[in-house]
Amino acid sequence: MGELLADHTTLRLGGPADSWLTHTSRGAWHEVVRAVEGRRPFVLGGGSNILAADHGYPGPVIRMATRGIGARAVDDDRVEVTVQAGEPLARLVAYAVAEGLSGVEYLGGIPGTTGAAPVQNAGAYGQQIADRLTAVAAWDWQHGRTVRLNAAGCQFRYRSSVFKTQPGRWTILTVTLQLVRSARAAPVVYGHLAQALDVPIGARPPLAEAAAGVVADRQARGLTLPIHGPDMRQAGSVFLNPRVTDRLAQEVRAAGGPVYRDAEGVPRASAGWLLEQCGHGPGRRLAPGVYCSTQRTLTVTVRDGATAAGFAAGLRIMASAVAKSTGIELRPEPVQPALV
Ligand SMILES: Cc1cc2nc3c(=O)[nH]c(=O)nc-3n(C[C@H](O)[C@H](O)[C@H](O)COP(=O)(O)OP(=O)(O)OC[C@H]3O[C@@H](n4cnc5c(N)ncnc54)[C@H](O)[C@@H]3O)c2cc1C
C-alpha cells in the first residue's frame, strides 16, 4: 500500500497516495517533475488545511520540504526575504522577529509551511501574507516551466488567491516578502489582542511582545494545534466567515453578532457565531468520532472511529443548519484533495 495521507495531515485522515515524493533539495525540483511522469500531482505542505479522502489520492502526491530563508537589504528601511516553500511559517515569523523585521508578526501560531500560506492568503489578527508578499517562484504544470508571479498575479482575496481558484496549476517553490525594519509591530486592530497585550487599539507594541501575545491569545482561544488531548486532530476553522449583504449585516448586528470588514472592505459575519445561534457549540458530536472542538464551535476535531466521509457529513450538517435558519451559505475552508 502507498504512503497514507493520514500520516501527513493534521486531521490524520486519508487513504493512500498512488505514489509519494518528498521534495527536500531545491536543486532537485526537475527530478521531482520527471518522477510524476506527466500526471497532475497533489501538493502537500504541512497538511494543516487538508481533508483527504478515505480512499486516498488517485495520483502522485508531492510533499514540499525544502528549507531555508535568505535576506537582502533593499534600502535602510526594507529587507527582501526569500523563503523556501517547505519552511514552516512559524520559523519565518521567529526569524523576522529576531531580525527586527515587521510584517508577519501576527501570523505566529498558524500551522503549516510558508509555501502554502499564499494559497489561501493565510492571515490572522488583521495581517495576511499578501500584505508583504512581493513575488512567488512557482512551477507551472500547464506550461512546464518555472514562473515568477508578483502580488497582483497572485490575485489575493480574503482567504483566496489564484492558487486556490486554479488548484493544481502551480506549485510554489519560494515566497519573497518585503519586510520593514522596525522594533515595533504593526498596529493592533483586534480588540481581544489589545486586551491580552493591555494596549489600546492602534498601539504598536514591541515586535517580540506582539508576536508572543498573539501565540498566547491563540492558545487561550483554542486556535493552536494541541499536541495531545481531544482537540489534537483538526484542521483549524472549517468554514470561511461568510460575506453578508448590508441588510443581513444589520440583522446580525441587531442580534448581537459580530460583523467586520475584510481587507477588501467586504462585510463578513462570524461563521462561529452563526453556528452557535443554530444550536451548535463546543464539544458537540456531529458524526461518529467527529466533534466540534472542546474550545470553539468553528473547529471540528476528529477522534477514534472517524472517517473523512463522516467529517464531510458533519460539515454539511453545520452548513445546512445555518442556511436553513439564516439563508447564509457557509463555505468550507479545508481543501479536499479528492472527492470525499
Ligand atoms: C490549529 C489551526 C489554526 C489555523 N489557523 C489559521 C489562521 O489563523 N489563518 C489561516 O489563514 N489559516 C489557519 N489555519 C489553516 C492552515 O494552517 C493554513 O491554511 C496554512 O497556510 C496551511 O499550510 P500547510 O502547509 O499545512 O498547507 P496544506 O494543508 O498542506 O495545503 C493547503 C493547500 O495548499 C496547497 N499547497 C501546499 N503547499 C503548496 C505549495 N508549495 N504550492 C502550491 N500549493 C501548495 C495544497 O495543495 C492545498 O491546496 C489553521 C489550521 C490549524 C490546524
mmCIF file of C-alpha atoms and ligand atoms in Angstrom:
data_model
loop_
_atom_site.group_PDB
_atom_site.id
_atom_site.type_symbol
_atom_site.label_atom_id
_atom_site.label_comp_id
_atom_site.label_asym_id
_atom_site.label_seq_id
_atom_site.Cartn_x
_atom_site.Cartn_y
_atom_site.Cartn_z
ATOM 1 C CA MET A 1 0.000 0.000 0.000
ATOM 2 C CA GLY A 2 1.206 3.557 -0.768
ATOM 3 C CA GLU A 3 2.027 6.279 1.727
ATOM 4 C CA LEU A 4 -1.087 7.214 3.736
ATOM 5 C CA LEU A 5 -2.269 10.824 3.601
ATOM 6 C CA ALA A 6 -3.411 10.275 7.192
ATOM 7 C CA ASP A 7 0.256 10.225 8.213
ATOM 8 C CA HIS A 8 0.816 13.699 6.718
ATOM 9 C CA THR A 9 -2.320 15.669 7.622
ATOM 10 C CA THR A 10 -3.236 17.248 10.949
ATOM 11 C CA LEU A 11 -6.696 15.618 10.836
ATOM 12 C CA ARG A 12 -4.887 12.276 10.432
ATOM 13 C CA LEU A 13 -7.460 11.158 7.919
ATOM 14 C CA GLY A 14 -6.953 9.991 4.355
ATOM 15 C CA GLY A 15 -6.079 6.847 2.442
ATOM 16 C CA PRO A 16 -3.024 6.076 0.301
ATOM 17 C CA ALA A 17 -1.477 8.174 -2.457
ATOM 18 C CA ASP A 18 -0.779 6.389 -5.748
ATOM 19 C CA SER A 19 2.837 7.496 -5.417
ATOM 20 C CA TRP A 20 4.708 9.709 -2.988
ATOM 21 C CA LEU A 21 7.561 12.174 -3.432
ATOM 22 C CA THR A 22 9.203 14.398 -0.860
ATOM 23 C CA HIS A 23 10.877 17.499 -2.278
ATOM 24 C CA THR A 24 13.760 18.347 0.029
ATOM 25 C CA SER A 25 16.532 19.683 -2.179
ATOM 26 C CA ARG A 26 15.931 22.946 -4.075
ATOM 27 C CA GLY A 27 18.270 21.885 -6.875
ATOM 28 C CA ALA A 28 16.355 18.662 -7.454
ATOM 29 C CA TRP A 29 12.958 20.039 -8.474
ATOM 30 C CA HIS A 30 13.300 18.850 -12.092
ATOM 31 C CA GLU A 31 13.810 15.296 -10.841
ATOM 32 C CA VAL A 32 10.510 15.581 -8.959
ATOM 33 C CA VAL A 33 8.790 16.880 -12.105
ATOM 34 C CA ARG A 34 10.219 13.975 -14.127
ATOM 35 C CA ALA A 35 9.135 11.458 -11.489
ATOM 36 C CA VAL A 36 5.442 12.387 -11.731
ATOM 37 C CA GLU A 37 5.544 11.378 -15.417
ATOM 38 C CA GLY A 38 3.106 13.938 -16.740
ATOM 39 C CA ARG A 39 0.384 13.280 -14.166
ATOM 40 C CA ARG A 40 -1.001 16.274 -12.256
ATOM 41 C CA PRO A 41 0.198 15.834 -8.649
ATOM 42 C CA PHE A 42 -1.422 16.951 -5.425
ATOM 43 C CA VAL A 43 0.994 19.142 -3.465
ATOM 44 C CA LEU A 44 1.127 18.979 0.289
ATOM 45 C CA GLY A 45 2.792 21.304 2.787
ATOM 46 C CA GLY A 46 2.179 20.667 6.472
ATOM 47 C CA GLY A 47 -1.246 19.106 5.792
ATOM 48 C CA SER A 48 -2.978 21.502 8.204
ATOM 49 C CA ASN A 49 -5.684 22.605 5.806
ATOM 50 C CA ILE A 50 -6.475 19.320 4.114
ATOM 51 C CA LEU A 51 -9.393 16.938 4.274
ATOM 52 C CA ALA A 52 -8.000 13.891 2.484
ATOM 53 C CA ALA A 53 -10.438 11.273 1.195
ATOM 54 C CA ASP A 54 -10.701 7.864 2.842
ATOM 55 C CA HIS A 55 -9.858 6.214 -0.489
ATOM 56 C CA GLY A 56 -6.718 8.358 -0.776
ATOM 57 C CA TYR A 57 -5.488 10.341 -3.761
ATOM 58 C CA PRO A 58 -5.577 8.747 -7.227
ATOM 59 C CA GLY A 59 -2.286 10.235 -8.375
ATOM 60 C CA PRO A 60 1.143 11.352 -7.201
ATOM 61 C CA VAL A 61 1.485 13.431 -4.038
ATOM 62 C CA ILE A 62 4.470 15.749 -3.566
ATOM 63 C CA ARG A 63 5.298 16.911 -0.056
ATOM 64 C CA MET A 64 7.178 20.225 -0.083
ATOM 65 C CA ALA A 65 10.030 20.020 2.439
ATOM 66 C CA THR A 66 12.680 22.454 1.183
ATOM 67 C CA ARG A 67 14.075 24.678 3.914
ATOM 68 C CA GLY A 68 15.926 27.975 4.045
ATOM 69 C CA ILE A 69 15.446 31.707 4.493
ATOM 70 C CA GLY A 70 17.599 34.253 2.620
ATOM 71 C CA ALA A 71 17.657 38.023 3.122
ATOM 72 C CA ARG A 72 18.809 41.025 1.061
ATOM 73 C CA ALA A 73 18.670 44.663 2.147
ATOM 74 C CA VAL A 74 16.594 46.752 -0.264
ATOM 75 C CA ASP A 75 17.480 50.041 1.452
ATOM 76 C CA ASP A 76 17.914 51.300 5.026
ATOM 77 C CA ASP A 77 14.274 50.503 5.887
ATOM 78 C CA ARG A 78 13.340 47.435 3.910
ATOM 79 C CA VAL A 79 14.633 43.886 3.649
ATOM 80 C CA GLU A 80 13.655 41.375 0.996
ATOM 81 C CA VAL A 81 13.282 37.908 2.471
ATOM 82 C CA THR A 82 13.031 34.809 0.269
ATOM 83 C CA VAL A 83 11.738 31.653 1.897
ATOM 84 C CA GLN A 84 11.778 28.076 0.608
ATOM 85 C CA ALA A 85 8.292 26.557 0.306
ATOM 86 C CA GLY A 86 8.775 23.853 2.942
ATOM 87 C CA GLU A 87 9.968 26.240 5.640
ATOM 88 C CA PRO A 88 7.389 26.330 8.458
ATOM 89 C CA LEU A 89 5.572 29.665 8.578
ATOM 90 C CA ALA A 90 6.324 29.760 12.316
ATOM 91 C CA ARG A 91 10.056 29.747 11.517
ATOM 92 C CA LEU A 92 9.643 32.726 9.194
ATOM 93 C CA VAL A 93 7.802 34.612 11.946
ATOM 94 C CA ALA A 94 10.509 33.750 14.504
ATOM 95 C CA TYR A 95 13.234 34.794 12.050
ATOM 96 C CA ALA A 96 11.557 38.138 11.278
ATOM 97 C CA VAL A 97 11.028 38.959 14.948
ATOM 98 C CA ALA A 98 14.626 38.023 15.826
ATOM 99 C CA GLU A 99 15.944 40.216 12.968
ATOM 100 C CA GLY A 100 13.750 43.190 13.924
ATOM 101 C CA LEU A 101 11.609 42.943 10.781
ATOM 102 C CA SER A 102 7.921 43.808 10.866
ATOM 103 C CA GLY A 103 5.249 42.425 8.531
ATOM 104 C CA VAL A 104 4.495 38.866 9.656
ATOM 105 C CA GLU A 105 4.474 39.153 13.473
ATOM 106 C CA TYR A 106 0.738 38.416 13.762
ATOM 107 C CA LEU A 107 0.959 35.210 11.713
ATOM 108 C CA GLY A 108 2.623 33.180 14.501
ATOM 109 C CA GLY A 109 0.660 30.123 15.603
ATOM 110 C CA ILE A 110 -0.698 29.378 12.112
ATOM 111 C CA PRO A 111 0.496 25.831 11.388
ATOM 112 C CA GLY A 112 1.930 24.792 8.047
ATOM 113 C CA THR A 113 4.511 25.851 5.514
ATOM 114 C CA THR A 114 5.407 29.234 4.025
ATOM 115 C CA GLY A 115 4.800 27.834 0.526
ATOM 116 C CA ALA A 116 1.163 27.097 1.352
ATOM 117 C CA ALA A 117 0.497 30.440 3.020
ATOM 118 C CA PRO A 118 -0.210 32.296 -0.265
ATOM 119 C CA VAL A 119 -2.701 29.598 -1.346
ATOM 120 C CA GLN A 120 -5.479 30.741 0.932
ATOM 121 C CA ASN A 121 -3.759 34.049 1.730
ATOM 122 C CA ALA A 122 -3.241 32.875 5.304
ATOM 123 C CA GLY A 123 -3.943 35.560 7.821
ATOM 124 C CA ALA A 124 -4.890 36.396 11.371
ATOM 125 C CA TYR A 125 -5.228 39.386 13.692
ATOM 126 C CA GLY A 126 -5.649 41.773 10.762
ATOM 127 C CA GLN A 127 -2.478 40.671 8.946
ATOM 128 C CA GLN A 128 -2.288 38.407 5.900
ATOM 129 C CA ILE A 129 0.625 37.009 3.916
ATOM 130 C CA ALA A 130 -0.451 39.130 0.900
ATOM 131 C CA ASP A 131 0.338 42.329 2.810
ATOM 132 C CA ARG A 132 4.091 41.898 2.404
ATOM 133 C CA LEU A 133 4.427 39.348 -0.390
ATOM 134 C CA THR A 134 6.149 40.723 -3.486
ATOM 135 C CA ALA A 135 6.563 37.554 -5.569
ATOM 136 C CA VAL A 136 6.486 33.784 -5.645
ATOM 137 C CA ALA A 137 8.552 31.477 -7.805
ATOM 138 C CA ALA A 138 6.300 28.650 -8.909
ATOM 139 C CA TRP A 139 6.339 25.671 -11.199
ATOM 140 C CA ASP A 140 3.614 25.999 -13.823
ATOM 141 C CA TRP A 141 2.386 22.472 -14.533
ATOM 142 C CA GLN A 142 0.406 23.661 -17.556
ATOM 143 C CA HIS A 143 3.413 25.058 -19.410
ATOM 144 C CA GLY A 144 6.152 23.004 -17.735
ATOM 145 C CA ARG A 145 8.345 25.897 -16.588
ATOM 146 C CA THR A 146 9.216 27.985 -13.540
ATOM 147 C CA VAL A 147 7.433 31.335 -13.468
ATOM 148 C CA ARG A 148 7.556 34.386 -11.234
ATOM 149 C CA LEU A 149 4.194 35.712 -10.116
ATOM 150 C CA ASN A 150 4.080 39.124 -8.481
ATOM 151 C CA ALA A 151 1.495 40.021 -5.847
ATOM 152 C CA ALA A 152 -1.009 41.236 -8.456
ATOM 153 C CA GLY A 153 -0.568 37.984 -10.394
ATOM 154 C CA CYS A 154 -1.384 36.011 -7.246
ATOM 155 C CA GLN A 155 -4.879 37.633 -7.207
ATOM 156 C CA PHE A 156 -5.119 37.694 -3.443
ATOM 157 C CA ARG A 157 -8.531 37.979 -1.810
ATOM 158 C CA TYR A 158 -9.919 37.096 1.613
ATOM 159 C CA ARG A 159 -8.602 33.521 2.182
ATOM 160 C CA SER A 160 -8.133 33.073 -1.538
ATOM 161 C CA SER A 161 -5.692 33.514 -4.409
ATOM 162 C CA VAL A 162 -5.138 32.306 -7.945
ATOM 163 C CA PHE A 163 -3.630 29.144 -6.390
ATOM 164 C CA LYS A 164 -6.963 28.393 -4.779
ATOM 165 C CA THR A 165 -9.147 29.318 -7.763
ATOM 166 C CA GLN A 166 -6.968 27.296 -10.181
ATOM 167 C CA PRO A 167 -5.992 24.384 -7.927
ATOM 168 C CA GLY A 168 -3.067 22.265 -9.047
ATOM 169 C CA ARG A 169 -1.883 24.641 -11.800
ATOM 170 C CA TRP A 170 1.171 25.977 -9.903
ATOM 171 C CA THR A 171 3.456 24.638 -7.198
ATOM 172 C CA ILE A 172 5.025 27.413 -5.149
ATOM 173 C CA LEU A 173 8.784 26.890 -4.778
ATOM 174 C CA THR A 174 9.753 30.094 -2.956
ATOM 175 C CA VAL A 175 7.954 33.060 -1.423
ATOM 176 C CA THR A 176 9.505 36.549 -1.400
ATOM 177 C CA LEU A 177 8.343 39.208 1.046
ATOM 178 C CA GLN A 178 9.418 42.755 1.701
ATOM 179 C CA LEU A 179 9.638 43.325 5.459
ATOM 180 C CA VAL A 180 10.235 46.610 7.221
ATOM 181 C CA ARG A 181 12.984 47.217 9.757
ATOM 182 C CA SER A 182 11.167 48.173 12.939
ATOM 183 C CA ALA A 183 11.352 47.455 16.642
ATOM 184 C CA ARG A 184 7.558 47.910 16.733
ATOM 185 C CA ALA A 185 4.774 45.689 15.426
ATOM 186 C CA ALA A 186 2.055 46.772 13.002
ATOM 187 C CA PRO A 187 -0.868 48.471 14.800
ATOM 188 C CA VAL A 188 -3.084 46.183 16.890
ATOM 189 C CA VAL A 189 -6.518 46.013 15.289
ATOM 190 C CA TYR A 190 -8.241 43.197 17.216
ATOM 191 C CA GLY A 191 -9.967 44.013 20.486
ATOM 192 C CA HIS A 192 -9.102 40.789 22.296
ATOM 193 C CA LEU A 193 -5.433 41.081 21.317
ATOM 194 C CA ALA A 194 -5.408 44.679 22.578
ATOM 195 C CA GLN A 195 -6.890 43.383 25.819
ATOM 196 C CA ALA A 196 -4.413 40.500 26.084
ATOM 197 C CA LEU A 197 -1.491 42.888 25.500
ATOM 198 C CA ASP A 198 -3.083 45.582 27.656
ATOM 199 C CA VAL A 199 -2.705 48.248 24.956
ATOM 200 C CA PRO A 200 -5.277 50.412 23.141
ATOM 201 C CA ILE A 201 -6.409 49.607 19.585
ATOM 202 C CA GLY A 202 -3.931 51.170 17.171
ATOM 203 C CA ALA A 203 -0.963 50.770 19.545
ATOM 204 C CA ARG A 204 2.274 49.402 18.118
ATOM 205 C CA PRO A 205 3.741 47.102 20.772
ATOM 206 C CA PRO A 206 7.355 45.905 20.628
ATOM 207 C CA LEU A 207 7.707 43.265 17.916
ATOM 208 C CA ALA A 208 8.562 40.319 20.179
ATOM 209 C CA GLU A 209 5.798 41.227 22.649
ATOM 210 C CA ALA A 210 3.205 41.389 19.868
ATOM 211 C CA ALA A 211 4.314 38.040 18.421
ATOM 212 C CA ALA A 212 4.298 36.321 21.826
ATOM 213 C CA GLY A 213 0.932 37.933 22.672
ATOM 214 C CA VAL A 214 -0.651 36.518 19.526
ATOM 215 C CA VAL A 215 0.528 32.989 20.237
ATOM 216 C CA ALA A 216 -0.653 33.212 23.862
ATOM 217 C CA ASP A 217 -4.037 34.592 22.770
ATOM 218 C CA ARG A 218 -4.382 31.836 20.154
ATOM 219 C CA GLN A 219 -3.558 29.199 22.772
ATOM 220 C CA ALA A 220 -6.132 30.626 25.176
ATOM 221 C CA ARG A 221 -8.832 30.588 22.475
ATOM 222 C CA GLY A 222 -8.150 27.121 21.019
ATOM 223 C CA LEU A 223 -6.548 28.471 17.832
ATOM 224 C CA THR A 224 -3.318 26.487 18.014
ATOM 225 C CA LEU A 225 -2.717 22.813 17.336
ATOM 226 C CA PRO A 226 -2.562 20.950 20.681
ATOM 227 C CA ILE A 227 0.000 18.172 20.891
ATOM 228 C CA HIS A 228 -2.375 15.952 22.872
ATOM 229 C CA GLY A 229 -5.938 15.858 24.151
ATOM 230 C CA PRO A 230 -9.330 15.645 22.456
ATOM 231 C CA ASP A 231 -8.672 18.549 20.041
ATOM 232 C CA MET A 232 -5.307 17.444 18.664
ATOM 233 C CA ARG A 233 -6.669 16.145 15.328
ATOM 234 C CA GLN A 234 -8.051 19.145 13.471
ATOM 235 C CA ALA A 235 -7.551 21.490 10.509
ATOM 236 C CA GLY A 236 -8.409 24.770 12.240
ATOM 237 C CA SER A 237 -11.556 26.664 11.264
ATOM 238 C CA VAL A 238 -13.767 24.629 8.971
ATOM 239 C CA PHE A 239 -15.728 27.471 7.363
ATOM 240 C CA LEU A 240 -14.780 30.868 5.986
ATOM 241 C CA ASN A 241 -16.539 33.821 7.552
ATOM 242 C CA PRO A 242 -19.359 34.404 5.033
ATOM 243 C CA ARG A 243 -19.820 37.684 3.221
ATOM 244 C CA VAL A 244 -23.154 39.249 4.031
ATOM 245 C CA THR A 245 -25.288 41.906 2.401
ATOM 246 C CA ASP A 246 -25.683 45.199 4.254
ATOM 247 C CA ARG A 247 -29.211 44.163 5.250
ATOM 248 C CA LEU A 248 -28.016 40.833 6.688
ATOM 249 C CA ALA A 249 -25.121 42.611 8.387
ATOM 250 C CA GLN A 250 -27.641 44.855 10.142
ATOM 251 C CA GLU A 251 -29.726 41.850 11.211
ATOM 252 C CA VAL A 252 -26.668 40.032 12.583
ATOM 253 C CA ARG A 253 -25.543 43.147 14.469
ATOM 254 C CA ALA A 254 -29.029 43.663 15.866
ATOM 255 C CA ALA A 255 -28.949 40.093 17.211
ATOM 256 C CA GLY A 256 -25.624 40.835 18.923
ATOM 257 C CA GLY A 257 -23.386 39.080 16.398
ATOM 258 C CA PRO A 258 -20.018 40.331 15.164
ATOM 259 C CA VAL A 259 -19.692 41.721 11.629
ATOM 260 C CA TYR A 260 -16.399 43.095 10.355
ATOM 261 C CA ARG A 261 -14.999 44.311 7.050
ATOM 262 C CA ASP A 262 -12.253 42.220 5.434
ATOM 263 C CA ALA A 263 -9.155 43.703 3.715
ATOM 264 C CA GLU A 264 -11.303 44.434 0.621
ATOM 265 C CA GLY A 265 -13.969 46.205 2.692
ATOM 266 C CA VAL A 266 -16.500 43.359 2.308
ATOM 267 C CA PRO A 267 -18.753 42.860 5.361
ATOM 268 C CA ARG A 268 -18.402 39.386 6.854
ATOM 269 C CA ALA A 269 -20.257 37.711 9.694
ATOM 270 C CA SER A 270 -18.600 35.308 12.095
ATOM 271 C CA ALA A 271 -19.213 31.719 10.972
ATOM 272 C CA GLY A 272 -18.683 30.513 14.562
ATOM 273 C CA TRP A 273 -21.320 32.898 15.929
ATOM 274 C CA LEU A 274 -23.835 31.900 13.229
ATOM 275 C CA LEU A 275 -23.307 28.222 14.069
ATOM 276 C CA GLU A 276 -23.832 28.890 17.757
ATOM 277 C CA GLN A 277 -27.132 30.657 17.007
ATOM 278 C CA CYS A 278 -28.217 27.413 15.311
ATOM 279 C CA GLY A 279 -27.550 25.283 18.367
ATOM 280 C CA HIS A 280 -24.011 24.108 17.614
ATOM 281 C CA GLY A 281 -21.450 24.579 20.334
ATOM 282 C CA PRO A 282 -18.070 23.411 21.636
ATOM 283 C CA GLY A 283 -17.880 19.655 22.159
ATOM 284 C CA ARG A 284 -20.966 18.864 20.049
ATOM 285 C CA ARG A 285 -20.959 15.459 18.315
ATOM 286 C CA LEU A 286 -21.549 15.712 14.563
ATOM 287 C CA ALA A 287 -20.839 12.177 13.312
ATOM 288 C CA PRO A 288 -19.053 9.079 14.661
ATOM 289 C CA GLY A 289 -15.714 10.357 16.020
ATOM 290 C CA VAL A 290 -16.372 13.896 14.711
ATOM 291 C CA TYR A 291 -16.929 16.700 17.229
ATOM 292 C CA CYS A 292 -16.779 20.469 17.499
ATOM 293 C CA SER A 293 -13.596 21.227 19.409
ATOM 294 C CA THR A 294 -13.943 21.466 23.168
ATOM 295 C CA GLN A 295 -12.906 25.146 22.920
ATOM 296 C CA ARG A 296 -14.633 26.523 19.834
ATOM 297 C CA THR A 297 -17.504 25.628 17.546
ATOM 298 C CA LEU A 298 -15.777 26.567 14.294
ATOM 299 C CA THR A 299 -13.008 23.996 14.715
ATOM 300 C CA VAL A 300 -14.088 20.419 14.069
ATOM 301 C CA THR A 301 -11.959 17.695 15.593
ATOM 302 C CA VAL A 302 -11.551 14.013 14.956
ATOM 303 C CA ARG A 303 -11.286 11.144 17.395
ATOM 304 C CA ASP A 304 -11.112 7.358 17.076
ATOM 305 C CA GLY A 305 -13.579 5.888 14.606
ATOM 306 C CA ALA A 306 -13.843 8.987 12.408
ATOM 307 C CA THR A 307 -13.669 8.916 8.627
ATOM 308 C CA ALA A 308 -13.177 11.702 6.098
ATOM 309 C CA ALA A 309 -16.687 10.974 4.808
ATOM 310 C CA GLY A 310 -18.041 11.426 8.351
ATOM 311 C CA PHE A 311 -16.100 14.666 8.719
ATOM 312 C CA ALA A 312 -17.538 15.986 5.435
ATOM 313 C CA ALA A 313 -21.034 14.923 6.567
ATOM 314 C CA GLY A 314 -20.510 16.832 9.829
ATOM 315 C CA LEU A 315 -19.655 19.977 7.859
ATOM 316 C CA ARG A 316 -22.796 19.548 5.746
ATOM 317 C CA ILE A 317 -24.923 19.267 8.905
ATOM 318 C CA MET A 318 -23.433 22.509 10.223
ATOM 319 C CA ALA A 319 -23.748 24.417 6.954
ATOM 320 C CA SER A 320 -27.326 23.338 6.349
ATOM 321 C CA ALA A 321 -28.368 24.422 9.876
ATOM 322 C CA VAL A 322 -27.074 27.934 9.139
ATOM 323 C CA ALA A 323 -28.549 28.006 5.617
ATOM 324 C CA LYS A 324 -31.981 26.936 6.929
ATOM 325 C CA SER A 325 -32.153 29.466 9.691
ATOM 326 C CA THR A 326 -30.454 32.487 8.056
ATOM 327 C CA GLY A 327 -30.177 31.814 4.320
ATOM 328 C CA ILE A 328 -26.414 32.352 4.629
ATOM 329 C CA GLU A 329 -24.229 29.849 2.803
ATOM 330 C CA LEU A 330 -21.118 28.690 4.681
ATOM 331 C CA ARG A 331 -18.170 27.616 2.510
ATOM 332 C CA PRO A 332 -15.721 25.026 3.863
ATOM 333 C CA GLU A 333 -12.131 26.143 4.408
ATOM 334 C CA PRO A 334 -10.109 22.889 4.337
ATOM 335 C CA VAL A 335 -9.140 21.766 0.853
ATOM 336 C CA GLN A 336 -10.324 18.369 -0.365
ATOM 337 C CA PRO A 337 -7.635 16.673 -2.481
ATOM 338 C CA ALA A 338 -10.165 14.227 -3.868
ATOM 339 C CA LEU A 339 -13.909 13.936 -3.555
ATOM 340 C CA VAL A 340 -14.846 12.666 -0.111
HETATM 341 C C1 LIG B 1 -4.942 24.982 14.674
HETATM 342 C C2 LIG B 1 -5.003 25.625 13.324
HETATM 343 C C3 LIG B 1 -5.094 27.012 13.232
HETATM 344 C C4 LIG B 1 -5.147 27.643 11.986
HETATM 345 N N1 LIG B 1 -5.230 28.994 11.944
HETATM 346 C C5 LIG B 1 -5.255 29.631 10.763
HETATM 347 C C6 LIG B 1 -5.326 31.062 10.709
HETATM 348 O O1 LIG B 1 -5.367 31.743 11.722
HETATM 349 N N2 LIG B 1 -5.331 31.648 9.491
HETATM 350 C C7 LIG B 1 -5.259 30.924 8.327
HETATM 351 O O2 LIG B 1 -5.243 31.529 7.258
HETATM 352 N N3 LIG B 1 -5.208 29.573 8.360
HETATM 353 C C8 LIG B 1 -5.200 28.912 9.524
HETATM 354 N N4 LIG B 1 -5.142 27.537 9.567
HETATM 355 C C9 LIG B 1 -5.147 26.772 8.314
HETATM 356 C C10 LIG B 1 -3.740 26.378 7.793
HETATM 357 O O3 LIG B 1 -2.824 26.267 8.831
HETATM 358 C C11 LIG B 1 -3.231 27.388 6.776
HETATM 359 O O4 LIG B 1 -4.106 27.447 5.684
HETATM 360 C C12 LIG B 1 -1.819 27.024 6.268
HETATM 361 O O5 LIG B 1 -1.355 28.068 5.432
HETATM 362 C C13 LIG B 1 -1.783 25.693 5.529
HETATM 363 O O6 LIG B 1 -0.421 25.341 5.375
HETATM 364 P P1 LIG B 1 0.013 23.827 5.112
HETATM 365 O O7 LIG B 1 1.469 23.840 4.763
HETATM 366 O O8 LIG B 1 -0.378 22.960 6.217
HETATM 367 O O9 LIG B 1 -0.835 23.535 3.796
HETATM 368 P P2 LIG B 1 -1.532 22.156 3.384
HETATM 369 O O10 LIG B 1 -2.647 21.869 4.299
HETATM 370 O O11 LIG B 1 -0.523 21.089 3.179
HETATM 371 O O12 LIG B 1 -2.123 22.580 1.965
HETATM 372 C C14 LIG B 1 -3.165 23.525 1.859
HETATM 373 C C15 LIG B 1 -3.395 23.854 0.380
HETATM 374 O O13 LIG B 1 -2.231 24.461 -0.157
HETATM 375 C C16 LIG B 1 -1.714 23.700 -1.251
HETATM 376 N N5 LIG B 1 -0.261 23.786 -1.157
HETATM 377 C C17 LIG B 1 0.539 23.438 -0.122
HETATM 378 N N6 LIG B 1 1.825 23.727 -0.395
HETATM 379 C C18 LIG B 1 1.828 24.286 -1.630
HETATM 380 C C19 LIG B 1 2.854 24.791 -2.493
HETATM 381 N N7 LIG B 1 4.135 24.816 -2.120
HETATM 382 N N8 LIG B 1 2.492 25.255 -3.716
HETATM 383 C C20 LIG B 1 1.196 25.249 -4.119
HETATM 384 N N9 LIG B 1 0.192 24.776 -3.353
HETATM 385 C C21 LIG B 1 0.505 24.299 -2.135
HETATM 386 C C22 LIG B 1 -2.273 22.304 -1.067
HETATM 387 O O14 LIG B 1 -2.345 21.621 -2.313
HETATM 388 C C23 LIG B 1 -3.636 22.621 -0.504
HETATM 389 O O15 LIG B 1 -4.483 23.014 -1.555
HETATM 390 C C24 LIG B 1 -5.101 26.869 10.798
HETATM 391 C C25 LIG B 1 -5.005 25.466 10.892
HETATM 392 C C26 LIG B 1 -4.950 24.852 12.139
HETATM 393 C C27 LIG B 1 -4.829 23.366 12.219
#
